[in-house]
Amino acid sequence: MRVHVVSDVHGNSRDLVAAGTGADALLCLGDLVLFLDYADHSRGIFPDLFGVGNADALVELRTARRFEEARELGRRLWAGLDRAGVSRESVIEGAVRKQYAELFAAFPTPTYATYGNVDIPRLWPEFTGPGTTVLDGQRVEIGGRVFGFVGGGLTTPMNTPYEISDEEYAAKVEAVGEVDVLCTHIPPDVPELCYDTVARRFERGSAALLHAIRTTRPRYSLFGHVHQPLARRARIGGTECINVGHFNATGTPYVMEW
């Protein structure tokens, strides 16, 4: 059995087309949408709307953890659209729908997917075809192994679209129960797995996920979210915890075989 796993696709539909080649199934751990590419500030919904100069400024503020100034910049830019009579929600949803149409069309059959923190779950039913199964707080058997999926992220100052409370996230982890492979967008709350060496900050990992790994002992914990982690792998008891990589940048899936 061979399974390919991707996360943090962020608009890379070109490489996604080939991501399932040679695999029996593709797993996608979320963050399909590209709002702003931190490596190339000319790519994404934000620079398309407000220009590269404003994207440069936003990245600089966020990287310096000057979140209130970053939010003020965003408010000022969006207010300009409001004054022009353009609905913020309709602009964002239109751009997201365009990206989703390309990305979901690139998924092979079968694909098993969950949401990332920048995704908009309510839009997914418009684009999922019969070969794609969306799972969140649910499990599925693939090749004789049980895979559990938990989507989304925890609340942060970034205020991305699919951030939920610690309690809601913990309930989804509990609903998954004992599995062979635990698939999530965010990592367990382990410092070396959560620290992004380029953004120079800790992303939020889940304490509930870490507790589940310690108590239910899956063979693997697979996740993404942290694009340039201090450590890509860590062992917790008998569980191998693996960041499957920043697919937007690498274009290469993580490969599992058994």
PDB file of C-alpha atoms in Angstrom:
ATOM      1  CA  MET A   1       0.000   0.000   0.000  1.00  0.00           C
ATOM      2  CA  ARG A   2       1.293   3.466  -0.883  1.00  0.00           C
ATOM      3  CA  VAL A   3      -0.266   6.724   0.334  1.00  0.00           C
ATOM      4  CA  HIS A   4       0.900  10.255  -0.492  1.00  0.00           C
ATOM      5  CA  VAL A   5       0.275  13.088   1.994  1.00  0.00           C
ATOM      6  CA  VAL A   6       0.279  16.844   1.375  1.00  0.00           C
ATOM      7  CA  SER A   7      -0.390  19.864   3.534  1.00  0.00           C
ATOM      8  CA  ASP A   8      -0.236  23.640   3.103  1.00  0.00           C
ATOM      9  CA  VAL A   9      -0.924  23.499  -0.622  1.00  0.00           C
ATOM     10  CA  HIS A  10      -1.629  27.256  -0.679  1.00  0.00           C
ATOM     11  CA  GLY A  11      -2.701  27.498  -4.293  1.00  0.00           C
ATOM     12  CA  ASN A  12      -0.149  25.094  -5.824  1.00  0.00           C
ATOM     13  CA  SER A  13      -2.579  23.365  -8.172  1.00  0.00           C
ATOM     14  CA  ARG A  14       0.172  22.743 -10.743  1.00  0.00           C
ATOM     15  CA  ASP A  15       2.071  20.283  -8.542  1.00  0.00           C
ATOM     16  CA  LEU A  16      -1.091  18.963  -6.904  1.00  0.00           C
ATOM     17  CA  VAL A  17      -2.113  17.403 -10.224  1.00  0.00           C
ATOM     18  CA  ALA A  18       0.821  14.979  -9.955  1.00  0.00           C
ATOM     19  CA  ALA A  19       0.825  14.567  -6.161  1.00  0.00           C
ATOM     20  CA  GLY A  20      -1.097  11.304  -6.285  1.00  0.00           C
ATOM     21  CA  THR A  21       0.889   9.694  -9.087  1.00  0.00           C
ATOM     22  CA  GLY A  22       1.841   6.138  -8.134  1.00  0.00           C
ATOM     23  CA  ALA A  23      -0.201   6.217  -4.915  1.00  0.00           C
ATOM     24  CA  ASP A  24      -3.247   4.227  -3.867  1.00  0.00           C
ATOM     25  CA  ALA A  25      -4.661   7.331  -2.160  1.00  0.00           C
ATOM     26  CA  LEU A  26      -3.856  10.980  -1.521  1.00  0.00           C
ATOM     27  CA  LEU A  27      -4.324  12.607   1.878  1.00  0.00           C
ATOM     28  CA  CYS A  28      -4.596  16.390   2.122  1.00  0.00           C
ATOM     29  CA  LEU A  29      -4.181  17.999   5.549  1.00  0.00           C
ATOM     30  CA  GLY A  30      -5.518  21.407   4.619  1.00  0.00           C
ATOM     31  CA  ASP A  31      -4.637  25.012   3.845  1.00  0.00           C
ATOM     32  CA  LEU A  32      -5.578  24.954   0.199  1.00  0.00           C
ATOM     33  CA  VAL A  33      -6.109  28.713  -0.011  1.00  0.00           C
ATOM     34  CA  LEU A  34      -3.282  31.143  -0.762  1.00  0.00           C
ATOM     35  CA  PHE A  35      -4.049  34.467   0.883  1.00  0.00           C
ATOM     36  CA  LEU A  36      -0.452  35.706   0.976  1.00  0.00           C
ATOM     37  CA  ASP A  37       2.774  33.891   0.070  1.00  0.00           C
ATOM     38  CA  TYR A  38       5.406  34.819   2.658  1.00  0.00           C
ATOM     39  CA  ALA A  39       8.184  33.711   0.286  1.00  0.00           C
ATOM     40  CA  ASP A  40       6.830  35.585  -2.746  1.00  0.00           C
ATOM     41  CA  HIS A  41       4.741  38.586  -1.722  1.00  0.00           C
ATOM     42  CA  SER A  42       3.357  38.978  -5.243  1.00  0.00           C
ATOM     43  CA  ARG A  43       1.287  35.782  -4.939  1.00  0.00           C
ATOM     44  CA  GLY A  44      -2.094  35.438  -3.270  1.00  0.00           C
ATOM     45  CA  ILE A  45      -5.422  37.132  -2.717  1.00  0.00           C
ATOM     46  CA  PHE A  46      -3.977  39.991  -0.635  1.00  0.00           C
ATOM     47  CA  PRO A  47      -1.421  41.308  -3.179  1.00  0.00           C
ATOM     48  CA  ASP A  48      -3.936  40.818  -5.990  1.00  0.00           C
ATOM     49  CA  LEU A  49      -6.231  43.234  -4.163  1.00  0.00           C
ATOM     50  CA  PHE A  50      -3.813  45.657  -2.541  1.00  0.00           C
ATOM     51  CA  GLY A  51      -0.482  45.381  -4.324  1.00  0.00           C
ATOM     52  CA  VAL A  52       2.937  43.970  -3.488  1.00  0.00           C
ATOM     53  CA  GLY A  53       4.019  47.006  -1.459  1.00  0.00           C
ATOM     54  CA  ASN A  54       1.205  46.525   1.032  1.00  0.00           C
ATOM     55  CA  ALA A  55       1.918  42.787   1.108  1.00  0.00           C
ATOM     56  CA  ASP A  56       5.563  43.559   1.967  1.00  0.00           C
ATOM     57  CA  ALA A  57       4.406  45.818   4.794  1.00  0.00           C
ATOM     58  CA  LEU A  58       1.958  43.264   6.181  1.00  0.00           C
ATOM     59  CA  VAL A  59       4.537  40.462   6.227  1.00  0.00           C
ATOM     60  CA  GLU A  60       7.074  42.728   7.930  1.00  0.00           C
ATOM     61  CA  LEU A  61       4.584  43.662  10.668  1.00  0.00           C
ATOM     62  CA  ARG A  62       3.431  40.091  11.255  1.00  0.00           C
ATOM     63  CA  THR A  63       6.967  38.733  11.309  1.00  0.00           C
ATOM     64  CA  ALA A  64       7.861  41.358  13.926  1.00  0.00           C
ATOM     65  CA  ARG A  65       4.766  40.262  15.893  1.00  0.00           C
ATOM     66  CA  ARG A  66       3.322  43.757  15.596  1.00  0.00           C
ATOM     67  CA  PHE A  67      -0.120  42.254  15.164  1.00  0.00           C
ATOM     68  CA  GLU A  68      -2.169  45.316  16.107  1.00  0.00           C
ATOM     69  CA  GLU A  69      -0.337  47.406  13.509  1.00  0.00           C
ATOM     70  CA  ALA A  70      -0.887  44.634  10.966  1.00  0.00           C
ATOM     71  CA  ARG A  71      -4.605  44.602  11.758  1.00  0.00           C
ATOM     72  CA  GLU A  72      -4.732  48.397  11.451  1.00  0.00           C
ATOM     73  CA  LEU A  73      -3.100  48.185   8.021  1.00  0.00           C
ATOM     74  CA  GLY A  74      -5.683  45.615   6.995  1.00  0.00           C
ATOM     75  CA  ARG A  75      -8.559  47.725   8.307  1.00  0.00           C
ATOM     76  CA  ARG A  76      -7.302  50.765   6.393  1.00  0.00           C
ATOM     77  CA  LEU A  77      -6.963  48.844   3.134  1.00  0.00           C
ATOM     78  CA  TRP A  78     -10.337  47.128   3.430  1.00  0.00           C
ATOM     79  CA  ALA A  79     -11.978  50.451   4.293  1.00  0.00           C
ATOM     80  CA  GLY A  80     -10.824  51.707   0.910  1.00  0.00           C
ATOM     81  CA  LEU A  81     -12.748  48.903  -0.776  1.00  0.00           C
ATOM     82  CA  ASP A  82     -15.764  49.590   1.426  1.00  0.00           C
ATOM     83  CA  ARG A  83     -15.740  53.228   0.355  1.00  0.00           C
ATOM     84  CA  ALA A  84     -15.645  52.063  -3.250  1.00  0.00           C
ATOM     85  CA  GLY A  85     -18.806  50.047  -2.604  1.00  0.00           C
ATOM     86  CA  VAL A  86     -17.077  46.671  -2.862  1.00  0.00           C
ATOM     87  CA  SER A  87     -18.146  43.962  -0.416  1.00  0.00           C
ATOM     88  CA  ARG A  88     -15.153  42.488   1.421  1.00  0.00           C
ATOM     89  CA  GLU A  89     -16.910  39.126   1.837  1.00  0.00           C
ATOM     90  CA  SER A  90     -17.855  38.836  -1.826  1.00  0.00           C
ATOM     91  CA  VAL A  91     -14.346  39.734  -2.983  1.00  0.00           C
ATOM     92  CA  ILE A  92     -12.695  37.162  -0.712  1.00  0.00           C
ATOM     93  CA  GLU A  93     -15.214  34.428  -1.453  1.00  0.00           C
ATOM     94  CA  GLY A  94     -14.914  35.016  -5.188  1.00  0.00           C
ATOM     95  CA  ALA A  95     -11.133  34.687  -5.025  1.00  0.00           C
ATOM     96  CA  VAL A  96     -11.314  31.613  -2.768  1.00  0.00           C
ATOM     97  CA  ARG A  97     -13.869  29.942  -5.022  1.00  0.00           C
ATOM     98  CA  LYS A  98     -11.572  30.463  -8.007  1.00  0.00           C
ATOM     99  CA  GLN A  99      -8.692  28.801  -6.157  1.00  0.00           C
ATOM    100  CA  TYR A 100     -10.882  25.963  -4.863  1.00  0.00           C
ATOM    101  CA  ALA A 101     -12.194  25.206  -8.362  1.00  0.00           C
ATOM    102  CA  GLU A 102      -8.634  24.646  -9.608  1.00  0.00           C
ATOM    103  CA  LEU A 103      -7.425  22.772  -6.534  1.00  0.00           C
ATOM    104  CA  PHE A 104     -10.307  20.347  -6.086  1.00  0.00           C
ATOM    105  CA  ALA A 105     -10.190  19.573  -9.810  1.00  0.00           C
ATOM    106  CA  ALA A 106      -6.553  18.535  -9.311  1.00  0.00           C
ATOM    107  CA  PHE A 107      -7.337  15.960  -6.603  1.00  0.00           C
ATOM    108  CA  PRO A 108      -6.988  12.346  -7.755  1.00  0.00           C
ATOM    109  CA  THR A 109      -9.394   9.559  -6.821  1.00  0.00           C
ATOM    110  CA  PRO A 110      -9.413   8.683  -3.990  1.00  0.00           C
ATOM    111  CA  THR A 111      -8.497  11.735  -1.933  1.00  0.00           C
ATOM    112  CA  TYR A 112      -9.148  12.098   1.797  1.00  0.00           C
ATOM    113  CA  ALA A 113      -9.002  15.707   2.948  1.00  0.00           C
ATOM    114  CA  THR A 114      -9.440  17.849   6.026  1.00  0.00           C
ATOM    115  CA  TYR A 115      -9.454  21.606   6.562  1.00  0.00           C
ATOM    116  CA  GLY A 116      -6.582  23.918   7.408  1.00  0.00           C
ATOM    117  CA  ASN A 117      -6.869  27.093   9.407  1.00  0.00           C
ATOM    118  CA  VAL A 118      -7.011  29.294   6.280  1.00  0.00           C
ATOM    119  CA  ASP A 119      -9.719  27.216   4.613  1.00  0.00           C
ATOM    120  CA  ILE A 120     -13.430  28.039   4.514  1.00  0.00           C
ATOM    121  CA  PRO A 121     -15.245  24.755   5.263  1.00  0.00           C
ATOM    122  CA  ARG A 122     -18.717  25.930   4.217  1.00  0.00           C
ATOM    123  CA  LEU A 123     -17.492  26.386   0.635  1.00  0.00           C
ATOM    124  CA  TRP A 124     -16.020  22.898   0.257  1.00  0.00           C
ATOM    125  CA  PRO A 125     -19.301  21.104  -0.643  1.00  0.00           C
ATOM    126  CA  GLU A 126     -19.462  23.220  -3.818  1.00  0.00           C
ATOM    127  CA  PHE A 127     -16.233  21.694  -5.102  1.00  0.00           C
ATOM    128  CA  THR A 128     -15.785  18.189  -3.675  1.00  0.00           C
ATOM    129  CA  GLY A 129     -16.309  15.553  -6.333  1.00  0.00           C
ATOM    130  CA  PRO A 130     -17.251  11.889  -5.809  1.00  0.00           C
ATOM    131  CA  GLY A 131     -13.585  10.895  -5.508  1.00  0.00           C
ATOM    132  CA  THR A 132     -12.894  13.210  -2.548  1.00  0.00           C
ATOM    133  CA  THR A 133     -13.907  12.398   1.032  1.00  0.00           C
ATOM    134  CA  VAL A 134     -13.824  15.254   3.547  1.00  0.00           C
ATOM    135  CA  LEU A 135     -13.241  14.233   7.178  1.00  0.00           C
ATOM    136  CA  ASP A 136     -13.114  16.346  10.343  1.00  0.00           C
ATOM    137  CA  GLY A 137     -13.320  14.607  13.711  1.00  0.00           C
ATOM    138  CA  GLN A 138     -13.864  11.379  11.766  1.00  0.00           C
ATOM    139  CA  ARG A 139     -11.995   8.213  10.763  1.00  0.00           C
ATOM    140  CA  VAL A 140     -11.655   5.984   7.738  1.00  0.00           C
ATOM    141  CA  GLU A 141      -9.912   2.702   6.908  1.00  0.00           C
ATOM    142  CA  ILE A 142      -7.309   2.817   4.154  1.00  0.00           C
ATOM    143  CA  GLY A 143      -5.402  -0.321   3.232  1.00  0.00           C
ATOM    144  CA  GLY A 144      -6.152  -2.032   6.525  1.00  0.00           C
ATOM    145  CA  ARG A 145      -5.083   0.923   8.685  1.00  0.00           C
ATOM    146  CA  VAL A 146      -7.428   3.310  10.489  1.00  0.00           C
ATOM    147  CA  PHE A 147      -6.804   6.994   9.797  1.00  0.00           C
ATOM    148  CA  GLY A 148      -8.334   9.753  11.923  1.00  0.00           C
ATOM    149  CA  PHE A 149      -8.682  13.343  10.716  1.00  0.00           C
ATOM    150  CA  VAL A 150      -8.981  16.584  12.667  1.00  0.00           C
ATOM    151  CA  GLY A 151      -9.090  19.836  10.701  1.00  0.00           C
ATOM    152  CA  GLY A 152      -8.650  23.518  11.458  1.00  0.00           C
ATOM    153  CA  GLY A 153      -6.449  25.467  13.823  1.00  0.00           C
ATOM    154  CA  LEU A 154      -6.656  27.042  17.259  1.00  0.00           C
ATOM    155  CA  THR A 155      -7.420  30.717  17.891  1.00  0.00           C
ATOM    156  CA  THR A 156      -4.521  33.130  17.291  1.00  0.00           C
ATOM    157  CA  PRO A 157      -3.965  36.870  16.782  1.00  0.00           C
ATOM    158  CA  MET A 158      -3.853  36.126  13.031  1.00  0.00           C
ATOM    159  CA  ASN A 159      -7.620  35.444  13.093  1.00  0.00           C
ATOM    160  CA  THR A 160      -7.595  33.108  10.089  1.00  0.00           C
ATOM    161  CA  PRO A 161     -10.917  31.716   8.789  1.00  0.00           C
ATOM    162  CA  TYR A 162     -11.064  28.292  10.461  1.00  0.00           C
ATOM    163  CA  GLU A 163      -9.738  28.820  13.966  1.00  0.00           C
ATOM    164  CA  ILE A 164     -11.700  27.205  16.787  1.00  0.00           C
ATOM    165  CA  SER A 165     -11.519  27.061  20.578  1.00  0.00           C
ATOM    166  CA  ASP A 166      -9.296  24.607  22.417  1.00  0.00           C
ATOM    167  CA  GLU A 167     -12.430  22.906  23.760  1.00  0.00           C
ATOM    168  CA  GLU A 168     -13.985  22.399  20.327  1.00  0.00           C
ATOM    169  CA  TYR A 169     -10.713  21.092  18.936  1.00  0.00           C
ATOM    170  CA  ALA A 170     -10.269  18.697  21.870  1.00  0.00           C
ATOM    171  CA  ALA A 171     -13.776  17.340  21.293  1.00  0.00           C
ATOM    172  CA  LYS A 172     -12.906  16.477  17.695  1.00  0.00           C
ATOM    173  CA  VAL A 173      -9.689  14.761  18.766  1.00  0.00           C
ATOM    174  CA  GLU A 174     -11.655  12.738  21.316  1.00  0.00           C
ATOM    175  CA  ALA A 175     -14.266  11.802  18.697  1.00  0.00           C
ATOM    176  CA  VAL A 176     -11.548  10.286  16.503  1.00  0.00           C
ATOM    177  CA  GLY A 177     -10.422   7.942  19.292  1.00  0.00           C
ATOM    178  CA  GLU A 178      -7.798   5.249  18.793  1.00  0.00           C
ATOM    179  CA  VAL A 179      -6.367   5.110  15.276  1.00  0.00           C
ATOM    180  CA  ASP A 180      -3.257   3.863  13.520  1.00  0.00           C
ATOM    181  CA  VAL A 181      -2.539   7.229  11.881  1.00  0.00           C
ATOM    182  CA  LEU A 182      -3.695  10.551  13.332  1.00  0.00           C
ATOM    183  CA  CYS A 183      -3.923  13.207  10.593  1.00  0.00           C
ATOM    184  CA  THR A 184      -4.265  16.861  11.578  1.00  0.00           C
ATOM    185  CA  HIS A 185      -3.464  20.249  10.135  1.00  0.00           C
ATOM    186  CA  ILE A 186      -1.703  21.596  13.219  1.00  0.00           C
ATOM    187  CA  PRO A 187       1.021  19.778  15.180  1.00  0.00           C
ATOM    188  CA  PRO A 188       0.894  18.502  18.746  1.00  0.00           C
ATOM    189  CA  ASP A 189       2.048  21.075  21.278  1.00  0.00           C
ATOM    190  CA  VAL A 190       5.750  20.211  21.159  1.00  0.00           C
ATOM    191  CA  PRO A 191       8.037  23.288  20.963  1.00  0.00           C
ATOM    192  CA  GLU A 192      10.440  22.016  18.313  1.00  0.00           C
ATOM    193  CA  LEU A 193       7.517  20.981  16.080  1.00  0.00           C
ATOM    194  CA  CYS A 194       5.737  24.328  16.503  1.00  0.00           C
ATOM    195  CA  TYR A 195       8.589  26.807  16.012  1.00  0.00           C
ATOM    196  CA  ASP A 196       8.910  28.313  12.523  1.00  0.00           C
ATOM    197  CA  THR A 197      12.547  29.211  11.932  1.00  0.00           C
ATOM    198  CA  VAL A 198      11.814  31.719   9.148  1.00  0.00           C
ATOM    199  CA  ALA A 199       8.760  33.441  10.642  1.00  0.00           C
ATOM    200  CA  ARG A 200      10.659  33.345  13.972  1.00  0.00           C
ATOM    201  CA  ARG A 201       7.649  32.480  16.062  1.00  0.00           C
ATOM    202  CA  PHE A 202       5.873  29.568  17.654  1.00  0.00           C
ATOM    203  CA  GLU A 203       2.730  28.484  15.836  1.00  0.00           C
ATOM    204  CA  ARG A 204      -0.025  27.080  18.004  1.00  0.00           C
ATOM    205  CA  GLY A 205       0.073  23.349  18.549  1.00  0.00           C
ATOM    206  CA  SER A 206      -2.618  21.355  20.325  1.00  0.00           C
ATOM    207  CA  ALA A 207      -2.240  20.115  23.899  1.00  0.00           C
ATOM    208  CA  ALA A 208      -5.283  17.866  23.361  1.00  0.00           C
ATOM    209  CA  LEU A 209      -3.566  16.314  20.365  1.00  0.00           C
ATOM    210  CA  LEU A 210      -0.406  15.732  22.376  1.00  0.00           C
ATOM    211  CA  HIS A 211      -2.472  14.095  25.143  1.00  0.00           C
ATOM    212  CA  ALA A 212      -4.206  11.830  22.610  1.00  0.00           C
ATOM    213  CA  ILE A 213      -0.862  10.757  21.160  1.00  0.00           C
ATOM    214  CA  ARG A 214       0.428   9.868  24.617  1.00  0.00           C
ATOM    215  CA  THR A 215      -2.694   7.971  25.651  1.00  0.00           C
ATOM    216  CA  THR A 216      -3.887   6.266  22.433  1.00  0.00           C
ATOM    217  CA  ARG A 217      -0.398   5.743  20.922  1.00  0.00           C
ATOM    218  CA  PRO A 218      -1.064   5.839  17.165  1.00  0.00           C
ATOM    219  CA  ARG A 219       1.741   4.611  14.923  1.00  0.00           C
ATOM    220  CA  TYR A 220       2.002   7.994  13.248  1.00  0.00           C
ATOM    221  CA  SER A 221       0.916  11.573  13.799  1.00  0.00           C
ATOM    222  CA  LEU A 222       0.956  13.477  10.501  1.00  0.00           C
ATOM    223  CA  PHE A 223       0.465  17.242  10.225  1.00  0.00           C
ATOM    224  CA  GLY A 224       1.624  20.424   8.482  1.00  0.00           C
ATOM    225  CA  HIS A 225       0.911  24.091   9.320  1.00  0.00           C
ATOM    226  CA  VAL A 226       4.474  25.024  10.372  1.00  0.00           C
ATOM    227  CA  HIS A 227       6.177  25.786   7.074  1.00  0.00           C
ATOM    228  CA  GLN A 228       9.819  25.817   8.225  1.00  0.00           C
ATOM    229  CA  PRO A 229       9.842  23.871  11.497  1.00  0.00           C
ATOM    230  CA  LEU A 230      12.807  23.620  13.836  1.00  0.00           C
ATOM    231  CA  ALA A 231      12.249  19.841  13.736  1.00  0.00           C
ATOM    232  CA  ARG A 232      10.293  17.936  11.116  1.00  0.00           C
ATOM    233  CA  ARG A 233      10.050  14.748  13.168  1.00  0.00           C
ATOM    234  CA  ALA A 234       9.841  13.801  16.811  1.00  0.00           C
ATOM    235  CA  ARG A 235       9.048  10.585  18.631  1.00  0.00           C
ATOM    236  CA  ILE A 236       6.503  10.651  21.439  1.00  0.00           C
ATOM    237  CA  GLY A 237       6.459   7.245  23.077  1.00  0.00           C
ATOM    238  CA  GLY A 238       5.831   4.821  20.240  1.00  0.00           C
ATOM    239  CA  THR A 239       4.390   7.475  17.897  1.00  0.00           C
ATOM    240  CA  GLU A 240       6.386   8.958  15.047  1.00  0.00           C
ATOM    241  CA  CYS A 241       5.276  12.604  14.663  1.00  0.00           C
ATOM    242  CA  ILE A 242       5.984  13.932  11.170  1.00  0.00           C
ATOM    243  CA  ASN A 243       5.525  17.314   9.532  1.00  0.00           C
ATOM    244  CA  VAL A 244       4.671  16.245   5.971  1.00  0.00           C
ATOM    245  CA  GLY A 245       6.082  19.451   4.483  1.00  0.00           C
ATOM    246  CA  HIS A 246       5.125  22.778   2.946  1.00  0.00           C
ATOM    247  CA  PHE A 247       3.684  21.556  -0.355  1.00  0.00           C
ATOM    248  CA  ASN A 248       3.342  25.046  -1.800  1.00  0.00           C
ATOM    249  CA  ALA A 249       7.130  25.381  -1.693  1.00  0.00           C
ATOM    250  CA  THR A 250       8.283  21.813  -2.332  1.00  0.00           C
ATOM    251  CA  GLY A 251       5.626  20.420  -4.678  1.00  0.00           C
ATOM    252  CA  THR A 252       6.507  17.005  -3.229  1.00  0.00           C
ATOM    253  CA  PRO A 253       4.200  14.787  -1.148  1.00  0.00           C
ATOM    254  CA  TYR A 254       5.233  12.792   1.896  1.00  0.00           C
ATOM    255  CA  VAL A 255       5.142   9.072   1.089  1.00  0.00           C
ATOM    256  CA  MET A 256       3.870   6.261   3.345  1.00  0.00           C
ATOM    257  CA  GLU A 257       4.224   2.612   2.363  1.00  0.00           C
ATOM    258  CA  TRP A 258       3.212  -0.583   4.157  1.00  0.00           C
TER     259      TRP A 258
END
